[in-house]
Amino acid sequence: MSIVLMALVATLLLLSGAKYPGVVVWLVGYAGCVVMCRKMWRGRGLGAHLIARVLFAIGPAGPIIHHGLSVAWAAWTAIAILVMLVRSESFVRRAHGYTGVRASGFDQLTLRQKKPWTVRLYGRIMLVLPVALLAAGYFHLNGLWWLLMSLIAGMMATFILADAFARRTASRRAQQMLPTVLETLNPAFVVYWDAPRNSQQQLGMWIPHLKRVGVPFYVMVRDRRSYGQAVSVVDDVPILHCPTMATVERNRSESLRAAFYVNNAARNTHFVRYGELTHVQLLHGDSDKAPSYSPVTAMFDKVFVAGQAGIDRYAAHGVFIPDEKFVIVGRPQVVGIERRHTETLDLTDSTVFYAPTWKGFHEDAAYSSIPRALDIVGEALAHGCRVIFRQHPYNDRDPEFALIAEQARELLAADAAKTGRAHVFGAAAEQEMSILECFNASDLMIADVSSVVADYLYSEKPILLVNPGQDPAEFREEFPLASATYVVDGSREEVGAALESAATDDPLGVVRREKRTYYLGDFPDATYEEGFLRAAAEVAHAPWPPAEAVWPPVRATDDLTAEVRAEAQGPSSASPPA
């Protein structure tokens, strides 16, 4: 309300001819208004504080009234256009925000993408224009200059609206085409995914293996915020954004035989209800953490697990799932992990992979060792080790954890500068290297309770597992995999002792080899991935081995693409009369 009052006072002063006090109050008030509307500078917040901004837009009429301008009608028209544009900002914002069909990987669909720069530029123009008109008035500029400036803003608004209309038209055409496009694709299964931003690794870890099943499929994404990230990890697999139940129903292909899920998101229930499909839970990691024995998993028809441990942990935690729902398929993501080559290690010539997990949503999933990260990294450095530090991406959501992680990176950078050891951290470890490359570049690992521990077990290299503070006996009982690891509390004393034990006699080497089969399945190394591929092909009613294992199994020809588009668009206006 205070900014509206200041705008009213400033405008009345200018209209009454009080030039200097009017200009001062107007500039001070408008500066405050710009601060309050600063999101407009980045293309967001159009339509904010409309009453105050309309009053500020009227203020430049003062110079027209009291100082006289050549071609005054053009100046009045410019102010009218400005007021109209301010009033219509909300409409422009809604038009630009239209999303419509979001899809990728379908050759037959042509969709127009948003142009974010247009609304950013428009927001900036609308913030600057009132100041420009006020200055034009007191510098006695010809009214045509006023009109030109307002028309530029008007043309920008028109361009945004025209682009929105074109996107809406293309989206509606694509929506009409989608049933035929999906029929042409003839998918055997769908990967259904609902997750918040920065969760794309859940999806990305399974796509390469699902492609090798050798039959067409597509990905259905529910969350608009994570759609773009999903596109970045699915390669050329077709992907659709289905934000509502109606779009889920409309884009459910009749050829589907199965649906795969990679988490226990609440909205999985929206698709599990289709009883004619076989619903398969893959999860996005196999570990002793609570999400790996969630009772929610019982609603799926099949639960693919890496090894017998994946079955036993449900029963151990009182979660009953019939045995016939479980299928041991191995963990295809471990293919390519190199085995241990030496029985002993020289720590001064060894690489430690430190992979802390995140804080978790709840106390029963708070396994992260980030609070002890400086001690853990410091002790590895004290033993002369090279360190690969790759934290879970969700740690950046917590300011305290993000700060500690940054301090750990600074510690590594300082040691690298001092000793010349080639530590790997930050983007180099978290973006440029895959998790598999981190595994292969290391000689042993320090980690928390998470799926990376079970995956690393495939290498048979030593593992230090950080106990976040539980009673040691309870910790080992709750997390059976701990029996194959050196359990430490994160203190420098325990980490140092465990590093030395793992590097010399390594008494847990035999246990790791036994647990490897228990957690990751008993499949020959040469054909390890086939355990998963065969099971996936079976639920999708696909032949095994596939006739063609190279994606995509089916591609529409140019003639078919044209036929599909013609069907969606209807008769052409250029067609001869019947």
Coordinates of C-alpha atoms in Angstrom, one line a residue:
M1 CA 0.0 0.0 0.0
S2 CA 2.9 2.4 0.8
I3 CA 4.2 2.1 -2.8
V4 CA 0.7 2.8 -4.2
L5 CA 0.4 5.9 -2.0
M6 CA 3.8 7.2 -3.1
A7 CA 2.9 6.6 -6.8
L8 CA -0.3 8.5 -6.3
V9 CA 1.4 11.5 -4.5
A10 CA 4.2 11.6 -7.2
T11 CA 1.7 11.5 -10.1
L12 CA -0.5 14.2 -8.5
L13 CA 2.6 16.5 -8.0
L14 CA 3.6 16.0 -11.6
L15 CA 0.1 16.6 -13.0
S16 CA -0.2 19.8 -10.8
G17 CA 3.0 21.2 -12.3
A18 CA 5.2 20.8 -9.2
K19 CA 8.2 19.7 -11.3
Y20 CA 11.1 19.3 -8.8
P21 CA 9.3 17.7 -5.8
G22 CA 7.2 15.6 -8.3
V23 CA 10.3 14.3 -10.1
V24 CA 12.1 13.5 -6.8
V25 CA 9.1 11.7 -5.3
W26 CA 8.4 9.9 -8.6
L27 CA 12.0 8.7 -9.0
V28 CA 12.4 7.5 -5.4
G29 CA 9.0 5.8 -5.5
Y30 CA 9.6 4.2 -8.9
A31 CA 13.0 3.0 -7.7
G32 CA 11.3 1.2 -4.9
C33 CA 8.7 -0.2 -7.3
V34 CA 11.5 -1.6 -9.5
V35 CA 13.1 -3.3 -6.6
M36 CA 9.8 -4.9 -5.7
C37 CA 9.4 -6.0 -9.3
R38 CA 13.0 -7.1 -9.8
K39 CA 11.9 -10.6 -11.0
M40 CA 10.6 -8.9 -14.2
W41 CA 14.3 -8.2 -15.1
R42 CA 14.7 -12.0 -15.3
G43 CA 11.5 -12.6 -17.2
R44 CA 9.3 -13.5 -14.2
G45 CA 6.7 -11.5 -12.3
L46 CA 5.0 -9.7 -15.1
G47 CA 1.9 -8.1 -13.8
A48 CA 3.2 -7.3 -10.3
H49 CA 2.1 -4.2 -8.4
L50 CA -0.2 -3.1 -11.3
I51 CA -2.0 -0.2 -9.5
A52 CA 1.3 1.5 -8.5
R53 CA 2.8 1.0 -11.9
V54 CA -0.3 2.3 -13.7
L55 CA -0.1 5.5 -11.5
F56 CA 3.7 5.8 -12.3
A57 CA 2.9 5.4 -16.0
I58 CA 0.5 8.3 -15.9
G59 CA 3.1 10.6 -14.2
P60 CA 4.9 11.5 -17.5
A61 CA 1.7 13.3 -18.6
G62 CA 2.7 16.2 -16.3
P63 CA 5.3 17.6 -18.8
I64 CA 2.8 17.3 -21.6
I65 CA 0.3 19.4 -19.7
H66 CA 2.7 22.1 -18.3
H67 CA 5.6 22.3 -20.7
G68 CA 4.0 21.8 -24.1
L69 CA 5.4 19.4 -26.6
S70 CA 5.4 19.3 -30.4
V71 CA 3.1 16.5 -31.7
A72 CA 1.5 16.2 -28.2
W73 CA -1.2 13.8 -29.5
A74 CA 1.6 11.2 -30.1
A75 CA 2.9 11.7 -26.5
W76 CA -0.6 11.2 -25.2
T77 CA -1.0 8.1 -27.3
A78 CA 2.3 6.8 -26.0
I79 CA 1.1 7.1 -22.4
A80 CA -2.1 5.4 -23.3
I81 CA -0.2 2.5 -24.9
L82 CA 2.0 2.2 -21.8
V83 CA -0.9 2.1 -19.4
M84 CA -2.6 -0.5 -21.6
L85 CA 0.6 -2.6 -21.7
V86 CA 1.0 -2.5 -18.0
R87 CA -2.6 -3.6 -17.5
S88 CA -2.2 -6.5 -20.0
E89 CA 1.1 -7.9 -18.5
S90 CA -0.7 -10.7 -16.7
F91 CA -2.3 -11.8 -19.9
V92 CA 1.1 -11.7 -21.7
R93 CA 2.6 -13.7 -18.8
R94 CA -0.1 -16.4 -19.0
A95 CA 0.2 -16.6 -22.8
H96 CA 4.0 -17.0 -22.7
G97 CA 3.7 -19.6 -19.9
Y98 CA 1.6 -21.9 -22.0
T99 CA 3.3 -25.3 -22.2
G100 CA 1.0 -27.6 -24.1
V101 CA 2.5 -30.9 -25.4
R102 CA 6.1 -31.5 -24.3
A103 CA 7.7 -34.3 -26.2
S104 CA 11.1 -35.4 -27.5
G105 CA 12.4 -38.2 -29.7
F106 CA 9.2 -38.5 -31.9
D107 CA 10.4 -37.9 -35.4
Q108 CA 6.8 -37.2 -36.6
L109 CA 6.1 -34.4 -34.1
T110 CA 7.1 -30.7 -34.7
L111 CA 6.8 -28.6 -31.6
R112 CA 7.7 -25.0 -31.1
Q113 CA 9.8 -24.2 -28.1
K114 CA 9.4 -21.3 -25.8
K115 CA 11.7 -18.3 -26.3
P116 CA 12.6 -17.2 -22.8
W117 CA 14.7 -14.2 -24.0
T118 CA 11.5 -12.6 -25.3
V119 CA 9.8 -12.2 -21.9
R120 CA 13.1 -11.2 -20.3
L121 CA 13.5 -8.4 -22.8
Y122 CA 9.9 -7.4 -22.5
G123 CA 10.1 -7.2 -18.7
R124 CA 13.2 -5.0 -18.9
I125 CA 11.5 -2.7 -21.5
M126 CA 8.4 -2.3 -19.3
L127 CA 10.6 -1.3 -16.3
V128 CA 12.6 1.2 -18.2
L129 CA 9.9 2.7 -20.4
P130 CA 8.2 4.9 -17.8
V131 CA 11.6 6.5 -16.9
A132 CA 12.3 7.0 -20.6
L133 CA 9.0 8.8 -21.1
L134 CA 9.4 11.0 -18.1
A135 CA 12.9 12.0 -19.3
A136 CA 11.6 12.6 -22.8
G137 CA 9.0 15.0 -21.3
Y138 CA 11.5 17.2 -19.4
F139 CA 14.0 17.1 -22.3
H140 CA 11.2 18.3 -24.6
L141 CA 11.5 15.5 -27.1
N142 CA 9.1 15.4 -30.0
G143 CA 5.9 13.4 -29.2
L144 CA 6.8 11.0 -32.1
W145 CA 9.8 9.8 -30.1
W146 CA 7.4 9.0 -27.2
L147 CA 5.2 7.0 -29.6
L148 CA 8.2 5.2 -31.0
M149 CA 9.3 4.0 -27.6
S150 CA 5.8 2.8 -26.6
L151 CA 5.4 1.1 -30.0
I152 CA 8.6 -0.9 -29.5
A153 CA 7.2 -2.2 -26.2
G154 CA 3.9 -2.9 -27.9
M155 CA 5.6 -4.8 -30.8
M156 CA 7.5 -6.9 -28.2
A157 CA 4.2 -7.8 -26.5
T158 CA 2.6 -8.6 -29.9
F159 CA 5.6 -10.9 -30.8
I160 CA 5.2 -12.8 -27.5
L161 CA 1.5 -13.3 -28.0
A162 CA 2.0 -14.4 -31.6
D163 CA 4.7 -16.9 -30.6
A164 CA 2.4 -18.2 -27.9
F165 CA -0.4 -18.6 -30.4
A166 CA 1.9 -20.5 -32.8
R167 CA 3.1 -22.8 -29.9
R168 CA -0.5 -23.4 -29.0
T169 CA -1.4 -24.3 -32.6
A170 CA 1.6 -26.6 -32.9
S171 CA 0.8 -28.2 -29.6
R172 CA -2.8 -28.9 -30.5
R173 CA -1.7 -30.4 -33.8
A174 CA 0.8 -32.5 -32.0
Q175 CA -1.9 -33.7 -29.5
Q176 CA -4.0 -34.8 -32.4
M177 CA -1.1 -36.7 -33.9
L178 CA 0.1 -38.4 -30.8
P179 CA -2.3 -41.4 -30.9
T180 CA -1.2 -42.2 -34.4
V181 CA 2.5 -41.5 -33.6
L182 CA 2.3 -43.9 -30.6
E183 CA 0.6 -46.5 -32.8
T184 CA 3.4 -46.2 -35.3
L185 CA 6.0 -46.6 -32.6
N186 CA 4.2 -49.7 -31.3
P187 CA 5.9 -49.6 -27.9
A188 CA 6.1 -52.8 -25.8
F189 CA 6.6 -51.0 -22.5
V190 CA 6.7 -47.6 -20.9
V191 CA 9.1 -46.2 -18.3
Y192 CA 6.9 -44.2 -15.9
W193 CA 8.8 -41.5 -13.9
D194 CA 7.8 -39.0 -11.3
A195 CA 10.5 -37.2 -9.3
P196 CA 11.6 -33.8 -8.3
R197 CA 14.4 -31.8 -10.0
N198 CA 18.0 -33.1 -10.0
S199 CA 16.8 -36.7 -9.8
Q200 CA 17.5 -37.6 -13.4
Q201 CA 20.1 -40.2 -12.4
Q202 CA 17.3 -42.4 -11.3
L203 CA 16.1 -42.6 -14.9
G204 CA 19.5 -42.3 -16.6
M205 CA 20.9 -45.4 -15.0
W206 CA 18.3 -47.7 -16.5
I207 CA 17.8 -46.3 -20.0
P208 CA 20.9 -47.8 -21.7
H209 CA 20.0 -51.3 -20.4
L210 CA 16.3 -51.0 -21.4
K211 CA 17.3 -50.0 -24.9
R212 CA 19.2 -53.3 -25.2
V213 CA 16.0 -55.2 -24.7
G214 CA 15.6 -54.5 -28.4
V215 CA 11.9 -53.4 -28.6
P216 CA 10.4 -49.9 -28.9
F217 CA 9.4 -48.0 -25.7
Y218 CA 8.9 -44.5 -24.4
V219 CA 9.3 -42.6 -21.2
M220 CA 6.3 -40.9 -19.5
V221 CA 7.4 -38.0 -17.2
R222 CA 4.9 -36.5 -14.7
D223 CA 6.8 -33.6 -13.1
R224 CA 7.2 -30.5 -15.3
R225 CA 10.2 -29.3 -13.3
S226 CA 12.2 -32.4 -14.1
Y227 CA 11.1 -33.0 -17.7
G228 CA 14.1 -31.1 -19.2
Q229 CA 16.5 -33.0 -17.1
A230 CA 14.9 -36.3 -18.1
V231 CA 15.3 -35.4 -21.7
S232 CA 19.1 -34.9 -21.1
V233 CA 19.5 -38.6 -19.9
V234 CA 17.2 -40.6 -22.2
D235 CA 19.3 -40.2 -25.3
D236 CA 17.0 -40.6 -28.3
V237 CA 14.3 -42.6 -26.5
P238 CA 10.9 -40.9 -27.1
I239 CA 9.7 -39.0 -24.0
L240 CA 6.4 -37.4 -23.1
H241 CA 5.4 -35.0 -20.4
C242 CA 2.0 -36.0 -18.9
P243 CA 1.2 -33.6 -16.1
T244 CA -2.5 -34.6 -15.6
M245 CA -4.4 -37.8 -15.3
A246 CA -6.2 -36.9 -18.5
T247 CA -2.9 -36.7 -20.4
V248 CA -1.7 -40.0 -18.8
E249 CA -4.9 -41.7 -20.1
R250 CA -4.7 -40.1 -23.5
N251 CA -1.0 -41.0 -24.1
R252 CA -1.2 -44.6 -22.8
S253 CA -0.5 -46.7 -25.9
E254 CA -2.7 -49.7 -26.6
S255 CA 0.3 -51.8 -27.5
L256 CA 1.9 -51.6 -24.1
R257 CA 2.5 -54.9 -22.2
A258 CA 4.5 -53.6 -19.3
A259 CA 5.5 -50.5 -17.3
F260 CA 8.8 -50.0 -15.5
Y261 CA 9.2 -47.8 -12.4
V262 CA 12.5 -46.5 -10.9
N263 CA 11.2 -45.2 -7.6
N264 CA 8.3 -45.3 -5.2
A265 CA 6.8 -41.9 -6.0
A266 CA 3.2 -41.4 -4.8
R267 CA 1.9 -40.7 -8.3
N268 CA 3.0 -44.2 -9.4
T269 CA -0.5 -45.2 -8.3
H270 CA -1.9 -43.2 -11.2
F271 CA -0.5 -45.8 -13.6
V272 CA -0.4 -49.0 -11.6
R273 CA -4.2 -49.0 -11.8
Y274 CA -4.0 -50.2 -15.4
G275 CA -4.4 -53.9 -14.6
E276 CA -3.8 -55.1 -18.1
L277 CA -0.1 -54.2 -17.8
T278 CA 2.7 -55.9 -15.9
H279 CA 4.0 -53.3 -13.5
V280 CA 7.7 -53.8 -12.6
Q281 CA 9.6 -51.9 -9.8
L282 CA 13.3 -51.5 -10.6
L283 CA 14.2 -48.8 -8.0
H284 CA 17.3 -46.7 -8.6
G285 CA 19.8 -48.6 -6.5
D286 CA 20.1 -51.7 -4.4
S287 CA 21.1 -51.1 -0.8
D288 CA 20.1 -51.7 2.8
K289 CA 18.5 -48.2 3.1
A290 CA 14.9 -47.9 4.0
P291 CA 13.6 -47.1 0.5
S292 CA 14.9 -50.6 -0.6
Y293 CA 12.4 -52.3 1.6
S294 CA 9.5 -49.9 1.4
P295 CA 6.0 -51.5 1.9
V296 CA 4.8 -49.5 -1.1
T297 CA 6.8 -51.8 -3.4
A298 CA 4.2 -54.5 -2.7
M299 CA 1.7 -52.9 -5.1
F300 CA 3.8 -53.9 -8.2
D301 CA 3.3 -57.1 -10.1
K302 CA 7.1 -57.8 -10.2
V303 CA 10.0 -56.5 -8.2
F304 CA 13.4 -56.8 -9.9
V305 CA 16.2 -57.2 -7.4
A306 CA 19.9 -57.6 -7.9
G307 CA 20.4 -60.6 -5.6
Q308 CA 18.9 -62.7 -2.8
A309 CA 19.7 -59.8 -0.4
G310 CA 17.1 -57.7 -2.2
I311 CA 14.5 -60.3 -1.3
D312 CA 15.6 -61.1 2.3
R313 CA 15.7 -57.4 3.4
Y314 CA 11.9 -57.1 2.9
A315 CA 11.2 -60.0 5.2
A316 CA 13.8 -58.9 7.7
H317 CA 12.0 -55.6 8.1
G318 CA 8.5 -57.2 8.4
V319 CA 7.4 -56.3 4.8
F320 CA 5.5 -59.2 3.3
I321 CA 5.7 -59.6 -0.5
P322 CA 4.9 -62.9 -2.1
D323 CA 8.0 -64.8 -3.4
E324 CA 6.6 -65.0 -6.9
K325 CA 6.8 -61.3 -7.3
F326 CA 10.6 -61.2 -6.9
V327 CA 12.9 -61.7 -9.9
I328 CA 16.7 -61.8 -9.3
V329 CA 18.1 -60.1 -12.3
G330 CA 21.6 -58.9 -11.2
R331 CA 22.6 -55.2 -11.3
P332 CA 23.3 -54.4 -15.0
Q333 CA 24.9 -51.1 -14.0
V334 CA 28.0 -52.9 -12.6
V335 CA 29.0 -54.2 -16.0
G336 CA 32.3 -52.6 -16.8
I337 CA 33.5 -52.3 -13.2
E338 CA 37.0 -53.6 -13.0
R339 CA 38.0 -56.2 -10.5
R340 CA 40.8 -55.8 -7.9
H341 CA 44.2 -56.7 -9.3
T342 CA 46.4 -56.7 -6.1
E343 CA 46.1 -58.2 -2.6
T344 CA 47.9 -55.4 -0.8
L345 CA 48.0 -51.6 -1.3
D346 CA 50.6 -48.9 -0.9
L347 CA 48.4 -46.1 0.5
T348 CA 50.9 -43.4 -0.8
D349 CA 50.2 -44.7 -4.3
S350 CA 46.5 -45.5 -3.9
T351 CA 43.3 -43.6 -4.8
V352 CA 40.5 -43.4 -2.3
F353 CA 37.0 -42.8 -3.6
Y354 CA 34.9 -40.9 -1.1
A355 CA 31.2 -41.0 -2.0
P356 CA 29.0 -39.6 0.8
T357 CA 25.2 -39.8 0.4
W358 CA 22.7 -37.1 1.2
K359 CA 20.8 -36.1 4.4
G360 CA 17.6 -37.9 3.5
F361 CA 14.0 -36.7 3.9
H362 CA 13.5 -38.4 7.3
E363 CA 15.6 -39.3 10.3
D364 CA 15.4 -43.1 9.5
A365 CA 17.2 -42.3 6.2
A366 CA 19.9 -39.9 7.6
Y367 CA 23.0 -41.8 6.7
S368 CA 25.2 -39.1 5.4
S369 CA 28.8 -38.7 6.6
I370 CA 29.1 -35.2 5.3
P371 CA 29.3 -33.8 8.9
R372 CA 32.6 -35.9 9.3
A373 CA 33.8 -35.2 5.8
L374 CA 36.7 -33.0 6.8
D375 CA 38.0 -35.7 9.2
I376 CA 37.6 -38.4 6.6
V377 CA 39.3 -36.5 3.8
G378 CA 41.9 -35.2 6.1
E379 CA 42.9 -38.7 7.2
A380 CA 43.1 -40.0 3.6
L381 CA 45.4 -37.1 2.8
A382 CA 47.5 -37.8 5.9
H383 CA 48.1 -41.3 4.6
G384 CA 49.3 -39.9 1.3
C385 CA 46.3 -41.0 -0.7
R386 CA 44.9 -39.4 -3.9
V387 CA 41.2 -38.6 -3.3
I388 CA 38.2 -38.7 -5.6
F389 CA 35.4 -36.8 -3.8
R390 CA 31.9 -37.2 -5.3
Q391 CA 29.0 -36.2 -3.1
H392 CA 25.4 -36.8 -3.7
P393 CA 23.8 -34.0 -5.7
Y394 CA 21.0 -33.5 -3.1
N395 CA 23.6 -32.3 -0.5
D396 CA 23.6 -28.9 -2.2
R397 CA 20.0 -28.4 -1.0
D398 CA 21.1 -28.2 2.6
P399 CA 23.1 -25.0 3.3
E400 CA 25.1 -26.7 6.2
F401 CA 26.0 -29.8 4.1
A402 CA 26.8 -27.7 1.1
L403 CA 29.2 -25.6 3.2
I404 CA 31.0 -28.6 4.6
A405 CA 31.3 -30.1 1.1
E406 CA 32.8 -26.9 -0.2
Q407 CA 35.3 -26.9 2.7
A408 CA 36.3 -30.5 1.8
R409 CA 36.9 -29.4 -1.8
E410 CA 39.0 -26.5 -0.6
L411 CA 41.0 -28.9 1.6
L412 CA 41.7 -31.1 -1.5
A413 CA 42.6 -28.1 -3.6
A414 CA 45.1 -26.9 -1.0
D415 CA 46.7 -30.3 -0.7
A416 CA 46.9 -30.6 -4.5
A417 CA 48.7 -27.3 -4.7
K418 CA 51.1 -28.3 -1.9
T419 CA 51.9 -31.9 -2.9
G420 CA 51.0 -32.1 -6.6
R421 CA 48.6 -35.1 -5.9
A422 CA 45.9 -35.1 -8.6
H423 CA 42.8 -35.1 -6.5
V424 CA 39.5 -35.2 -8.4
F425 CA 36.5 -33.2 -7.0
G426 CA 33.8 -30.7 -7.9
A427 CA 32.5 -30.9 -11.5
A428 CA 35.4 -33.1 -12.6
A429 CA 34.2 -35.9 -10.2
E430 CA 30.4 -35.2 -10.2
Q431 CA 29.7 -34.3 -13.8
E432 CA 32.7 -35.2 -16.1
M433 CA 33.3 -38.6 -14.6
S434 CA 30.6 -41.3 -14.4
I435 CA 30.2 -43.3 -11.2
L436 CA 31.7 -46.3 -12.9
E437 CA 34.8 -44.3 -13.9
C438 CA 35.2 -43.3 -10.3
F439 CA 35.0 -46.9 -9.3
N440 CA 37.6 -48.0 -11.8
A441 CA 40.0 -45.1 -11.0
S442 CA 40.0 -46.0 -7.2
D443 CA 41.7 -48.7 -5.1
L444 CA 39.3 -48.6 -2.2
M445 CA 36.1 -46.6 -1.2
I446 CA 34.8 -44.7 1.8
A447 CA 31.0 -44.4 1.6
D448 CA 27.7 -44.3 3.6
V449 CA 24.8 -46.7 3.5
S450 CA 23.7 -46.4 -0.1
S451 CA 23.5 -48.3 -3.4
V452 CA 27.1 -47.4 -4.4
V453 CA 28.4 -49.8 -1.7
A454 CA 26.6 -52.8 -3.2
D455 CA 27.7 -51.7 -6.7
Y456 CA 31.3 -51.3 -5.6
L457 CA 31.2 -54.8 -4.1
Y458 CA 31.4 -56.1 -7.7
S459 CA 35.0 -54.8 -7.8
E460 CA 35.9 -56.8 -4.7
K461 CA 38.0 -53.8 -3.6
P462 CA 38.0 -52.8 0.1
I463 CA 35.2 -50.6 1.4
L464 CA 35.0 -48.4 4.5
L465 CA 31.4 -47.9 5.6
V466 CA 30.6 -44.9 7.8
N467 CA 28.2 -45.6 10.7
P468 CA 26.3 -42.3 11.2
G469 CA 26.0 -42.8 14.9
Q470 CA 24.0 -45.9 15.6
D471 CA 25.0 -48.6 18.2
P472 CA 27.6 -50.7 16.3
A473 CA 25.8 -54.0 16.9
E474 CA 22.5 -52.5 15.8
F475 CA 24.1 -51.0 12.8
R476 CA 25.5 -54.3 11.6
E477 CA 22.2 -56.0 12.2
E478 CA 20.2 -53.4 10.3
F479 CA 22.7 -53.2 7.4
P480 CA 24.0 -56.8 6.7
L481 CA 26.3 -55.5 4.0
A482 CA 28.4 -54.0 6.8
S483 CA 29.8 -57.4 7.5
A484 CA 31.8 -57.1 4.2
T485 CA 33.1 -53.6 5.0
Y486 CA 35.3 -51.9 7.5
V487 CA 32.8 -50.0 9.7
V488 CA 34.1 -46.7 11.0
D489 CA 32.5 -43.8 12.8
G490 CA 34.1 -41.1 10.7
S491 CA 36.7 -40.1 13.2
R492 CA 40.3 -39.8 12.0
E493 CA 41.4 -42.6 14.4
E494 CA 39.0 -45.2 13.0
V495 CA 39.4 -44.1 9.4
G496 CA 43.2 -44.3 9.7
A497 CA 43.2 -47.7 11.3
A498 CA 40.7 -49.1 8.7
L499 CA 42.8 -47.7 5.8
E500 CA 45.9 -49.5 7.1
S501 CA 44.1 -52.8 7.7
A502 CA 42.5 -52.7 4.2
A503 CA 45.9 -52.0 2.6
T504 CA 47.8 -54.8 4.3
D505 CA 46.2 -58.1 5.3
D506 CA 42.7 -57.1 4.3
P507 CA 40.9 -59.8 6.4
L508 CA 37.5 -59.0 4.8
G509 CA 38.5 -59.9 1.2
V510 CA 36.9 -63.4 1.4
V511 CA 33.7 -62.0 2.9
R512 CA 33.4 -59.5 0.1
R513 CA 33.6 -62.2 -2.5
E514 CA 30.8 -64.1 -0.8
K515 CA 28.6 -61.1 -0.3
R516 CA 29.1 -60.2 -4.0
T517 CA 27.0 -63.1 -5.1
Y518 CA 24.4 -62.6 -2.3
Y519 CA 23.9 -58.9 -3.2
L520 CA 24.5 -58.9 -7.0
G521 CA 23.3 -62.3 -8.1
D522 CA 25.1 -65.4 -9.4
F523 CA 25.6 -64.7 -13.1
P524 CA 28.6 -65.3 -15.3
D525 CA 30.7 -62.2 -15.9
A526 CA 30.7 -62.6 -19.6
T527 CA 26.8 -62.6 -19.8
Y528 CA 26.0 -60.8 -16.5
E529 CA 23.6 -58.2 -18.1
E530 CA 21.5 -60.9 -19.8
G531 CA 19.9 -61.7 -16.4
F532 CA 18.2 -58.4 -16.5
L533 CA 17.6 -58.2 -20.3
R534 CA 16.0 -61.6 -20.4
A535 CA 13.6 -60.8 -17.5
A536 CA 12.7 -57.4 -19.0
A537 CA 12.0 -59.0 -22.4
E538 CA 9.7 -61.6 -20.7
V539 CA 7.4 -59.1 -19.0
A540 CA 7.3 -57.0 -22.1
H541 CA 6.4 -60.1 -24.2
A542 CA 9.4 -59.4 -26.4
P543 CA 11.5 -62.1 -28.1
W544 CA 14.8 -63.1 -26.6
P545 CA 17.4 -62.8 -27.9
P546 CA 16.1 -59.8 -29.8
A547 CA 16.1 -59.7 -33.5
E548 CA 17.7 -56.3 -33.4
A549 CA 19.3 -55.0 -30.3
V550 CA 20.2 -51.5 -31.7
W551 CA 18.0 -48.6 -30.8
P552 CA 15.7 -47.6 -32.3
P553 CA 14.2 -51.0 -33.3
V554 CA 11.6 -49.2 -35.5
R555 CA 11.9 -45.8 -37.2
A556 CA 9.1 -44.2 -39.2
T557 CA 9.9 -43.4 -42.8
D558 CA 9.6 -40.0 -44.3
D559 CA 6.5 -41.1 -46.2
L560 CA 4.9 -42.4 -43.0
T561 CA 5.8 -39.1 -41.2
A562 CA 4.1 -37.1 -43.9
E563 CA 1.0 -39.4 -43.8
V564 CA 0.7 -39.0 -40.0
R565 CA 0.9 -35.2 -40.3
A566 CA -1.6 -35.1 -43.1
E567 CA -4.0 -37.2 -41.0
A568 CA -3.7 -34.9 -38.0
Q569 CA -4.1 -31.7 -40.1
G570 CA -7.1 -32.8 -42.1
P571 CA -7.7 -31.8 -45.7
S572 CA -5.4 -29.2 -47.1
S573 CA -6.9 -25.9 -48.3
A574 CA -4.9 -26.5 -51.5
S575 CA -6.7 -29.8 -52.2
P576 CA -8.8 -29.8 -55.4
P577 CA -12.6 -29.8 -54.9
A578 CA -14.3 -33.2 -54.8

